Amino acid sequence: MSSTATSAVKPNKIRGNKKIFTIVVLIVAIVYFLLPVWWLIVASTKSNSGLFFGEHGSLWFANKFALWENIKQLCTYQNGIYWRWLLNSFIYALIGGLLSTAISILAGYGFAKFHFRGKKAFFNLVLGALMIPSTALVIPLFLIMSKIGMVNTMWAVLLPALLNPMGVYLMRIYCQESLPDEMIEAARVDGAGELRTFFQVSLPIMTPAITTVYLLSTVGAWNNFFLPQIVLTNSKLYPITVGLTQWQAQSQAGAASEQVWNLVTSGSLISVIPMVLAFLFLQKYWVGGLTAGSVKS
Amino acid sequence: MASKSAAAHRDRVAARRGNIWGWTFTIPFGIVFLLFLVIPLVYAFYMSMYTTNVFGTKFTGFANYVRAFTDPAFLGGLGRVLLYTVVMVPIQLGLALIFALLLDAFKNKFASFSRLVIFLPYAIPGVIGALMWGFMYSKNMGPFTTIFELFGMQAPAFLTSSGIFGALVNVVTWQWTGYYMVILYSALQSISPDLYESARIDGASELRIAWSIKIPMCASSLVMVTIFSLIGTLQFYTEPTVLRNQAPTVIDTSYTPNMYAGALAFSYNQPNYAATISFSLGFIVVLFSIIFMRLTKRQSGLEN
């Protein structure tokens, strides 16, 4: 109240006790959100026994630094299947994401820029699909895939990921808001066919939305767990999420020789690095995608 | 006359072009929609109408649904995820909103660093998040025994029947709060500062401005985030499944409806009943979302 003049100049500054309060709250938050990550970083440098009996507790490095040995063991344990899992995850995420993004681009553009019979009903189906929980489809997919002998193949994980109604929804909104009809009309008047208009005029303008949808669908496929866990029994086809939980269960239940806690921790750490980096470097794209639906007026 | 029919002709050509190209662009999605959504759902419903036993398979109509809605295992799981929803959704959204408001009022390097850290868990798969917390909860490998000893206290037993609820709430809160925060934060960013400038000149406190201007202005995002979080929690699967490896006696196979459906299909070999459970859960989730959207119709951003 005392400083209407300054607050008009700097509208977003808070001062005094409130500032201290804010800083304290944020520091507590930072500690809370980083604690497990810090634990994982420390744990992945420990040997199996170091995890239980580390000299400096679980939040600090043990005297023996075993990260390189853990990585070496990841390369040899069960014939280096860990790297196979990581490769599978990349295949499921990158290829599945690419295909589902392509389908979303086409459909979003079609819904935004053409009037066709049945469009309204069709788009209402897309909106309805947004509400259907993806996990409710896992068991039905499993049952139908066992019927036609598709379980235990990469297709069983890749193909269902093509269904991405959220991607269609986001692409449609983007095309409506950022792709002027006049521009497409001008290309048509110039004699360009629909496909040429799409590839040469529309697609370049859609690039930011494409990146966002691709990033989001890739993350979705990368995090996938329920479906691959149900439809795959061949461990060579596992994505990293299913593989690591398998090792966790084995370490928990198995004899001492089967305990590979050190591989679960170092394997977890290595597996999160690509996605964390992608998020850090592509910040502006995921922010756009996460908020596209919410700030729509 | 002539120009009129020419115009009509042009309209017809445009309409035909729209029909042809509109369907050409949307048909790949239509096929995927049919193959991986419609057919599995229809097939699951069909299966739920039959029952298989040692004498073979026979049509039993809605008997499986009667069984499901009187099955203590299914109802127990359903009740449990509802309880999780009631507890978890307000905690996550409350924290997300507080962080978003603080960061919105406190723009500097430290704030953007905090925002990144709070969001970080979203970039980590749910499975890995649950694995990490599972380790943290462990008496032998986790830090809590030591941390609580510092204060002369005994660490709570997380992986027991009394501790598991809070343990799972914590994992999910850690994983998702940042995601919701980013959505709410961006909604706050899109509010024009002019709106609260006059309130500030009139002497309204920051708290008052947050409560009376900022929160109502991001109501549509709040509703959307609530729907996401509601739908997600009812489908609870990954985190309890991962923690079950460490606490099999505390988390049983019917802990949540999705886990139950998975176990029925996979371990108990009852595909018809598993289809029934999946279908029922999907139906309940859709029902909840529709009710919630109706209740908050005005704010919801997911219409038209």
XYZ file of C-alpha atoms in Angstrom:
601
model
C 0.000 0.000 0.000
C 2.795 2.317 0.862
C 4.430 1.968 -2.495
C 1.871 2.258 -5.219
C 4.374 4.143 -7.329
C 7.054 1.450 -7.254
C 4.562 -1.361 -7.622
C 3.324 0.276 -10.784
C 6.842 0.175 -12.139
C 7.658 -3.340 -10.983
C 4.319 -5.090 -10.869
C 5.646 -8.562 -10.167
C 8.030 -8.027 -7.295
C 7.259 -9.109 -3.816
C 9.299 -7.976 -0.879
C 10.127 -8.451 2.763
C 8.675 -11.374 4.694
C 6.744 -12.560 1.711
C 9.921 -12.809 -0.304
C 11.625 -14.845 2.396
C 8.554 -17.050 2.660
C 8.561 -17.649 -1.100
C 12.254 -18.497 -1.150
C 11.882 -20.932 1.741
C 8.930 -22.670 0.087
C 10.815 -22.989 -3.193
C 13.942 -24.336 -1.500
C 11.883 -26.975 0.287
C 10.281 -27.853 -3.049
C 13.657 -28.119 -4.781
C 14.986 -30.434 -2.069
C 11.866 -32.610 -2.245
C 11.835 -32.907 -6.033
C 15.582 -33.468 -6.351
C 16.053 -35.860 -3.417
C 15.175 -39.103 -5.272
C 17.191 -37.994 -8.292
C 20.216 -37.282 -6.112
C 19.736 -40.635 -4.399
C 19.693 -42.355 -7.803
C 22.854 -40.588 -8.964
C 24.675 -41.619 -5.789
C 23.249 -45.150 -5.818
C 24.310 -45.830 -9.389
C 27.948 -45.379 -8.356
C 27.722 -48.100 -5.735
C 28.261 -51.818 -5.862
C 25.615 -54.201 -4.624
C 27.016 -54.277 -1.128
C 27.733 -50.558 -1.217
C 24.004 -49.970 -1.635
C 23.357 -51.677 1.687
C 26.500 -50.888 3.648
C 27.838 -47.686 2.045
C 30.203 -45.969 4.484
C 28.597 -42.542 4.236
C 24.938 -43.455 4.204
C 22.592 -43.626 1.288
C 22.797 -39.962 0.328
C 26.542 -39.835 -0.190
C 29.055 -41.752 -2.301
C 30.650 -44.851 -0.821
C 34.422 -45.152 -0.664
C 34.385 -47.471 -3.609
C 33.277 -45.767 -6.820
C 31.689 -48.541 -8.875
C 29.873 -46.716 -11.670
C 32.203 -47.966 -14.425
C 32.032 -51.504 -13.111
C 28.245 -51.289 -13.071
C 28.221 -50.127 -16.674
C 30.583 -52.944 -17.609
C 28.311 -55.408 -15.876
C 25.310 -53.960 -17.761
C 27.153 -54.916 -20.951
C 27.723 -58.515 -19.909
C 24.860 -59.494 -17.590
C 22.407 -61.741 -19.485
C 24.454 -61.029 -22.626
C 24.002 -57.282 -22.354
C 20.231 -57.468 -22.666
C 19.999 -54.056 -20.978
C 21.163 -52.297 -24.140
C 18.705 -54.315 -26.152
C 15.917 -52.989 -23.865
C 17.153 -49.455 -24.315
C 17.231 -49.921 -28.098
C 13.695 -51.357 -27.997
C 12.497 -48.332 -26.047
C 14.038 -46.068 -28.665
C 12.363 -48.031 -31.457
C 8.964 -47.986 -29.756
C 9.220 -44.315 -28.875
C 10.822 -42.828 -31.988
C 9.079 -44.878 -34.668
C 5.742 -45.085 -32.863
C 5.913 -41.342 -32.214
C 6.806 -40.592 -35.826
C 3.932 -42.616 -37.279
C 1.342 -41.394 -34.802
C 2.450 -37.786 -35.390
C 2.136 -38.219 -39.161
C -1.389 -39.554 -38.747
C -2.281 -36.686 -36.392
C -0.926 -34.056 -38.802
C -3.006 -35.384 -41.688
C -6.174 -35.713 -39.631
C -5.797 -32.344 -37.867
C -5.257 -30.619 -41.206
C -8.194 -32.445 -42.788
C -10.526 -31.491 -39.942
C -9.378 -27.873 -39.904
C -9.296 -27.064 -43.602
C -11.979 -29.114 -45.374
C -15.742 -29.367 -45.135
C -16.850 -32.901 -45.731
C -19.850 -35.040 -45.050
C -19.788 -36.656 -41.622
C -17.029 -34.374 -40.334
C -18.895 -33.250 -37.250
C -19.787 -36.773 -36.162
C -16.241 -37.968 -36.883
C -14.661 -35.180 -34.854
C -17.036 -35.820 -31.976
C -15.678 -39.370 -31.993
C -12.166 -37.934 -31.638
C -13.292 -35.883 -28.644
C -14.988 -38.945 -27.183
C -11.788 -40.936 -27.654
C -9.960 -38.324 -25.576
C -12.045 -39.425 -22.612
C -11.643 -43.177 -23.011
C -8.906 -44.218 -20.598
C -6.008 -45.739 -22.510
C -5.545 -48.469 -19.924
C -9.126 -49.673 -20.428
C -7.980 -50.671 -23.913
C -4.982 -52.728 -22.784
C -6.799 -55.920 -21.805
C -9.146 -55.813 -24.839
C -6.092 -55.306 -27.089
C -4.304 -58.182 -25.381
C -7.292 -60.496 -25.852
C -7.726 -59.629 -29.504
C -3.999 -59.853 -30.210
C -3.747 -63.288 -28.618
C -6.619 -64.339 -30.858
C -4.743 -63.343 -34.025
C -1.300 -64.361 -32.779
C 0.128 -60.864 -32.523
C 1.222 -60.987 -28.881
C 4.944 -61.179 -28.302
C 5.834 -59.165 -31.380
C 7.084 -55.595 -31.635
C 3.885 -54.748 -33.520
C 1.866 -55.442 -30.402
C 3.510 -52.433 -28.740
C 4.065 -50.237 -31.808
C 0.677 -50.320 -33.497
C -1.660 -49.388 -30.611
C 0.549 -46.320 -30.006
C -0.618 -44.950 -33.360
C -3.913 -43.990 -31.758
C -3.330 -40.427 -30.582
C -6.579 -38.432 -30.410
C -4.862 -35.710 -28.365
C -2.427 -35.183 -31.253
C -5.304 -34.806 -33.713
C -7.022 -32.345 -31.390
C -3.872 -30.231 -30.942
C -3.088 -30.222 -34.677
C -6.612 -29.163 -35.562
C -6.541 -26.243 -33.137
C -3.145 -25.178 -34.413
C -4.205 -25.335 -38.078
C -7.329 -23.324 -37.342
C -5.479 -20.624 -35.494
C -2.207 -20.311 -37.379
C -2.929 -21.382 -40.928
C -5.044 -18.763 -42.757
C -7.619 -20.067 -45.238
C -6.653 -17.254 -47.619
C -3.202 -18.693 -47.985
C -4.467 -22.120 -48.974
C -7.024 -20.527 -51.287
C -4.251 -18.505 -52.952
C -2.231 -21.662 -53.585
C -5.306 -23.306 -55.107
C -5.921 -20.296 -57.378
C -2.324 -20.580 -58.503
C -3.179 -24.044 -59.672
C -1.409 -26.063 -56.962
C -3.073 -29.384 -56.193
C -4.239 -30.216 -52.662
C -1.215 -32.381 -51.950
C 1.230 -29.781 -53.206
C -0.544 -27.104 -51.172
C -0.306 -29.315 -48.129
C 3.380 -30.164 -48.487
C 4.719 -26.819 -49.722
C 2.455 -24.248 -48.080
C 0.852 -25.752 -44.989
C 3.415 -28.195 -43.629
C 6.210 -25.630 -43.147
C 3.887 -23.409 -41.115
C 2.832 -26.363 -38.969
C 6.421 -27.173 -37.904
C 6.192 -25.919 -34.285
C 3.002 -27.887 -33.647
C 4.496 -30.956 -35.311
C 7.533 -30.809 -33.031
C 5.282 -30.506 -29.983
C 3.024 -33.410 -30.949
C 6.038 -35.555 -31.822
C 7.700 -34.796 -28.492
C 4.563 -35.565 -26.511
C 3.770 -38.813 -28.337
C 7.384 -39.945 -28.040
C 7.324 -39.327 -24.297
C 4.055 -41.227 -24.042
C 5.495 -44.221 -25.874
C 8.765 -44.053 -23.909
C 6.886 -44.180 -20.607
C 4.577 -46.962 -21.716
C 4.446 -49.815 -19.224
C 1.035 -51.477 -18.831
C 0.616 -52.524 -22.480
C 4.122 -53.934 -23.099
C 4.054 -55.658 -19.723
C 0.852 -57.471 -20.690
C 1.500 -58.257 -24.373
C 5.199 -59.235 -24.186
C 6.658 -62.308 -22.526
C 9.807 -62.557 -24.627
C 12.368 -60.579 -22.638
C 14.263 -59.662 -25.829
C 11.356 -57.423 -26.865
C 10.929 -55.613 -23.536
C 11.215 -51.856 -23.385
C 13.433 -50.518 -20.615
C 10.513 -49.921 -18.224
C 9.424 -53.556 -18.251
C 12.988 -54.882 -18.216
C 14.057 -52.922 -15.149
C 10.976 -53.930 -13.125
C 11.759 -57.520 -14.059
C 15.242 -57.131 -12.543
C 13.746 -55.423 -9.514
C 11.351 -58.336 -8.920
C 14.178 -60.827 -9.469
C 16.468 -59.019 -7.009
C 13.724 -58.854 -4.407
C 12.725 -62.484 -4.626
C 15.886 -64.194 -5.813
C 18.901 -65.670 -4.102
C 21.919 -63.485 -3.374
C 23.550 -64.407 -6.671
C 20.526 -63.146 -8.577
C 20.409 -59.790 -6.843
C 21.324 -57.074 -9.287
C 20.285 -53.971 -7.341
C 23.357 -52.161 -8.652
C 22.206 -52.817 -12.209
C 18.676 -51.602 -11.467
C 20.017 -48.305 -10.094
C 22.686 -47.627 -12.712
C 20.376 -48.874 -15.460
C 17.625 -46.524 -14.275
C 19.972 -43.561 -14.240
C 21.286 -44.177 -17.748
C 17.777 -44.696 -19.105
C 16.437 -41.359 -17.881
C 19.287 -39.287 -19.301
C 18.050 -39.076 -22.940
C 14.569 -37.910 -22.005
C 15.745 -35.415 -19.392
C 18.127 -33.893 -21.954
C 15.378 -33.772 -24.570
C 13.150 -31.916 -22.154
C 15.831 -29.455 -21.177
C 16.743 -28.590 -24.761
C 13.270 -28.592 -26.235
C 11.611 -26.627 -23.430
C 9.643 -24.245 -25.579
C 7.997 -27.058 -27.512
C 6.617 -29.047 -24.622
C 5.432 -25.926 -22.872
C 3.505 -25.098 -26.052
C 1.971 -28.556 -26.220
C 1.037 -28.884 -22.572
C -0.708 -25.569 -22.588
C -2.275 -25.544 -26.060
C -5.482 -27.037 -24.773
C -5.643 -24.997 -21.618
C -5.167 -21.402 -22.674
C -7.665 -21.699 -25.483
C -10.232 -18.955 -24.870
C -29.229 -17.302 -64.744
C -26.014 -18.355 -66.305
C -23.870 -16.841 -63.584
C -26.099 -18.394 -60.949
C -25.638 -21.878 -62.329
C -21.935 -21.251 -62.717
C -21.788 -20.287 -59.053
C -23.774 -23.378 -58.147
C -21.407 -25.436 -60.216
C -18.442 -23.904 -58.465
C -20.011 -24.692 -55.094
C -20.576 -28.263 -56.141
C -16.980 -28.618 -57.225
C -15.797 -27.124 -53.937
C -18.091 -29.431 -51.967
C -16.856 -32.454 -53.862
C -13.253 -31.427 -53.357
C -13.982 -30.997 -49.639
C -15.532 -34.432 -49.404
C -12.746 -36.176 -51.265
C -9.773 -34.453 -49.659
C -11.319 -34.139 -46.207
C -11.741 -37.887 -46.041
C -8.369 -38.549 -47.665
C -6.591 -36.632 -44.933
C -8.599 -38.023 -42.036
C -8.975 -41.637 -43.147
C -5.616 -42.906 -41.788
C -6.700 -41.781 -38.345
C -10.116 -43.311 -38.986
C -8.514 -46.679 -39.691
C -6.343 -46.538 -36.577
C -9.370 -45.459 -34.562
C -11.350 -48.414 -35.860
C -8.578 -51.000 -35.433
C -7.208 -50.008 -32.046
C -10.205 -48.503 -30.307
C -13.564 -49.550 -31.761
C -12.752 -53.188 -32.531
C -11.035 -53.933 -29.185
C -13.905 -52.342 -27.278
C -16.570 -54.187 -29.252
C -14.623 -57.428 -28.896
C -14.199 -56.912 -25.152
C -17.917 -56.253 -24.793
C -18.695 -59.352 -26.841
C -16.379 -61.442 -24.661
C -17.940 -60.077 -21.504
C -21.251 -61.567 -22.649
C -19.829 -65.105 -22.522
C -18.497 -67.318 -19.780
C -16.030 -70.134 -20.194
C -15.755 -73.071 -17.826
C -14.705 -76.701 -18.116
C -17.850 -77.534 -20.083
C -17.139 -74.937 -22.755
C -18.206 -71.396 -23.571
C -21.778 -70.202 -23.323
C -23.690 -66.966 -23.608
C -24.461 -65.564 -20.195
C -25.582 -62.007 -21.000
C -24.890 -59.544 -18.250
C -24.069 -62.206 -15.671
C -20.394 -61.204 -15.719
C -21.361 -57.618 -14.905
C -23.555 -58.785 -12.034
C -20.565 -60.778 -10.808
C -18.229 -57.776 -11.184
C -20.422 -55.383 -9.254
C -20.832 -57.862 -6.421
C -17.180 -58.960 -6.468
C -15.433 -57.700 -3.309
C -12.088 -57.715 -5.121
C -13.316 -55.388 -7.878
C -15.399 -53.192 -5.583
C -12.536 -52.998 -3.099
C -10.143 -51.881 -5.819
C -12.650 -49.376 -7.119
C -13.231 -47.965 -3.653
C -9.483 -47.720 -3.186
C -8.846 -45.738 -6.382
C -11.767 -43.455 -5.487
C -10.154 -42.832 -2.112
C -6.846 -42.155 -3.868
C -8.653 -39.722 -6.167
C -10.264 -37.848 -3.287
C -6.943 -37.523 -1.443
C -4.456 -37.197 -4.275
C -6.171 -34.829 -6.698
C -6.573 -31.966 -4.174
C -2.995 -32.399 -2.890
C -1.467 -32.372 -6.369
C -3.580 -29.514 -7.656
C -3.225 -27.509 -4.457
C 0.566 -27.785 -4.558
C 0.662 -27.135 -8.304
C -1.440 -24.004 -7.857
C 0.650 -22.701 -4.954
C 3.890 -23.220 -6.896
C 2.407 -21.648 -10.023
C 1.228 -18.565 -8.106
C 4.542 -18.176 -6.277
C 6.546 -18.503 -9.473
C 4.219 -16.099 -11.261
C 4.707 -13.471 -8.562
C 8.422 -14.088 -8.250
C 10.022 -13.916 -11.649
C 13.788 -14.299 -11.628
C 16.531 -16.830 -12.329
C 15.935 -18.675 -9.081
C 12.241 -18.997 -9.955
C 12.925 -20.426 -13.412
C 15.401 -22.875 -11.904
C 12.758 -23.965 -9.380
C 10.218 -24.359 -12.148
C 12.555 -26.645 -14.058
C 13.311 -28.762 -10.988
C 9.646 -29.110 -10.026
C 8.867 -30.184 -13.578
C 11.824 -32.593 -13.845
C 9.960 -35.703 -12.582
C 7.628 -35.486 -15.580
C 10.576 -36.318 -17.840
C 11.194 -39.481 -15.803
C 8.996 -42.490 -16.639
C 6.468 -43.425 -13.970
C 8.116 -46.819 -13.638
C 11.523 -45.331 -12.843
C 9.939 -42.830 -10.442
C 8.234 -45.650 -8.582
C 11.461 -47.702 -8.592
C 13.404 -44.787 -7.076
C 10.866 -44.155 -4.355
C 10.670 -47.883 -3.722
C 14.403 -47.807 -2.967
C 14.002 -44.672 -0.884
C 11.294 -46.379 1.198
C 13.462 -49.427 1.789
C 14.811 -49.695 5.327
C 18.220 -50.881 4.163
C 18.846 -48.757 1.107
C 16.809 -45.626 1.691
C 17.893 -42.472 3.497
C 14.879 -42.042 5.770
C 16.196 -44.185 8.599
C 19.235 -41.905 8.828
C 17.285 -38.689 8.297
C 14.761 -39.469 11.005
C 17.527 -40.578 13.390
C 18.992 -37.089 13.116
C 15.845 -35.811 14.778
C 15.749 -38.700 17.222
C 12.717 -40.195 15.552
C 11.956 -43.535 14.015
C 11.332 -43.595 10.275
C 7.769 -44.543 9.358
C 7.372 -48.012 7.878
C 6.339 -47.053 4.351
C 5.891 -50.475 2.825
C 3.381 -51.790 5.354
C -0.387 -51.923 5.191
C -0.649 -48.715 7.194
C 2.086 -46.850 5.345
C 1.492 -47.845 1.747
C -1.345 -45.413 1.065
C 0.724 -42.387 1.942
C 3.743 -43.886 0.199
C 1.858 -44.161 -3.091
C 0.260 -40.725 -2.726
C 3.756 -39.332 -2.345
C 5.130 -41.086 -5.448
C 2.307 -39.791 -7.630
C 2.462 -36.281 -6.167
C 6.194 -36.169 -6.832
C 5.685 -37.376 -10.395
C 2.793 -35.193 -11.543
C 2.711 -31.934 -9.562
C 5.232 -30.279 -11.864
C 3.242 -31.134 -14.973
C 0.093 -29.576 -13.562
C 2.102 -26.621 -12.320
C 3.438 -25.875 -15.806
C -0.098 -25.890 -17.248
C -1.399 -23.567 -14.524
C 1.677 -21.358 -14.727
C 1.194 -20.820 -18.452
C -2.447 -19.991 -17.885
C -1.370 -17.351 -15.355
C 1.144 -15.974 -17.837
C -1.608 -15.388 -20.367
C -3.561 -13.097 -18.017
C -3.029 -9.470 -18.872
C -1.291 -7.670 -15.957
C -3.560 -4.660 -16.508
C -6.283 -6.689 -14.877
C -4.687 -6.604 -11.459
C -2.828 -3.343 -11.857
C -5.860 -1.327 -10.817
C -6.556 -3.671 -7.934
C -3.005 -3.122 -6.782
C -3.402 0.652 -6.989
C -6.560 0.303 -4.928
C -4.383 -1.328 -2.291
C -5.361 -4.960 -2.693
C -2.765 -7.338 -1.241
C -0.973 -9.917 -3.433
C -2.852 -12.675 -1.639
C -6.151 -10.975 -2.367
C -5.204 -10.500 -6.012
C -4.246 -14.157 -6.309
C -7.494 -15.283 -4.723
C -9.915 -12.905 -6.436
C -8.322 -12.390 -9.850
C -5.659 -14.913 -10.742
C -7.364 -18.111 -9.598
C -10.740 -17.321 -11.229
C -8.929 -16.323 -14.421
C -7.257 -19.729 -14.750
C -10.404 -21.667 -13.823
C -10.625 -23.382 -17.205
C -7.101 -24.728 -16.858
C -7.872 -25.871 -13.328
C -10.885 -27.789 -14.575
C -8.873 -29.382 -17.363
C -6.074 -30.373 -15.027
C -8.595 -31.819 -12.581
C -10.073 -33.978 -15.347
C -6.607 -35.221 -16.348
C -5.736 -36.040 -12.800
C -9.100 -37.683 -12.123
C -8.868 -39.894 -15.206
C -5.260 -40.769 -14.397
C -5.933 -41.720 -10.792
C -8.904 -43.967 -11.564
C -6.592 -45.906 -13.897
C -3.928 -46.310 -11.229
C -1.618 -49.150 -12.270
C 2.079 -48.463 -12.763
C 3.132 -47.276 -9.299
C 1.345 -49.957 -7.233
C 2.557 -52.628 -9.670
C 6.180 -51.571 -9.247
C 5.937 -51.245 -5.457
C 4.184 -54.622 -5.306
C 7.500 -56.224 -6.241
C 8.854 -54.926 -2.951
C 5.760 -55.420 -0.832
C 3.775 -58.316 -2.321
C 1.868 -59.001 0.867
C 0.783 -55.383 1.294
C -0.325 -54.754 -2.302
C -2.346 -57.684 -3.614
C -3.206 -58.450 -7.236
C -6.586 -56.740 -6.974
C -5.244 -53.569 -5.354
C -6.631 -51.459 -8.226
C -9.184 -52.425 -10.919
C -6.551 -52.299 -13.671
C -4.223 -54.587 -11.723
C -7.136 -56.943 -11.141
C -8.038 -57.020 -14.848
C -4.402 -57.691 -15.743
C -4.122 -60.509 -13.226
C -7.405 -62.095 -14.378
C -6.332 -62.066 -18.011
C -2.786 -63.104 -17.396
C -2.343 -65.191 -14.285
C -5.849 -66.513 -13.614
C -6.696 -67.146 -17.261
C -10.214 -65.720 -17.076
C -10.303 -63.591 -20.247
C -14.072 -63.143 -20.256
C -14.178 -61.805 -16.746
C -11.048 -59.679 -17.363
C -12.800 -58.099 -20.353
C -15.790 -57.374 -18.116
C -13.628 -55.635 -15.509
C -11.812 -53.542 -18.151
C -15.036 -52.552 -19.804
C -16.654 -51.634 -16.490
C -13.685 -49.512 -15.445
C -13.586 -47.711 -18.803
C -17.295 -47.035 -18.502
C -16.942 -45.660 -14.978
C -14.058 -43.369 -15.985
C -16.011 -41.959 -18.952
C -19.059 -41.508 -16.714
C -17.015 -39.607 -14.114
C -15.455 -37.352 -16.747
C -18.853 -36.554 -18.261
C -20.395 -35.782 -14.890
C -17.456 -33.603 -13.953
C -17.544 -31.762 -17.283
C -21.275 -31.160 -16.937
C -20.831 -29.797 -13.441
C -18.187 -27.365 -14.618
C -19.486 -26.796 -18.112
C -18.774 -23.117 -18.224
C -15.093 -23.438 -17.361
C -14.168 -26.491 -19.347
C -11.833 -25.860 -22.263
C -12.451 -29.238 -23.895
C -15.696 -28.409 -25.666
C -16.709 -27.547 -29.206
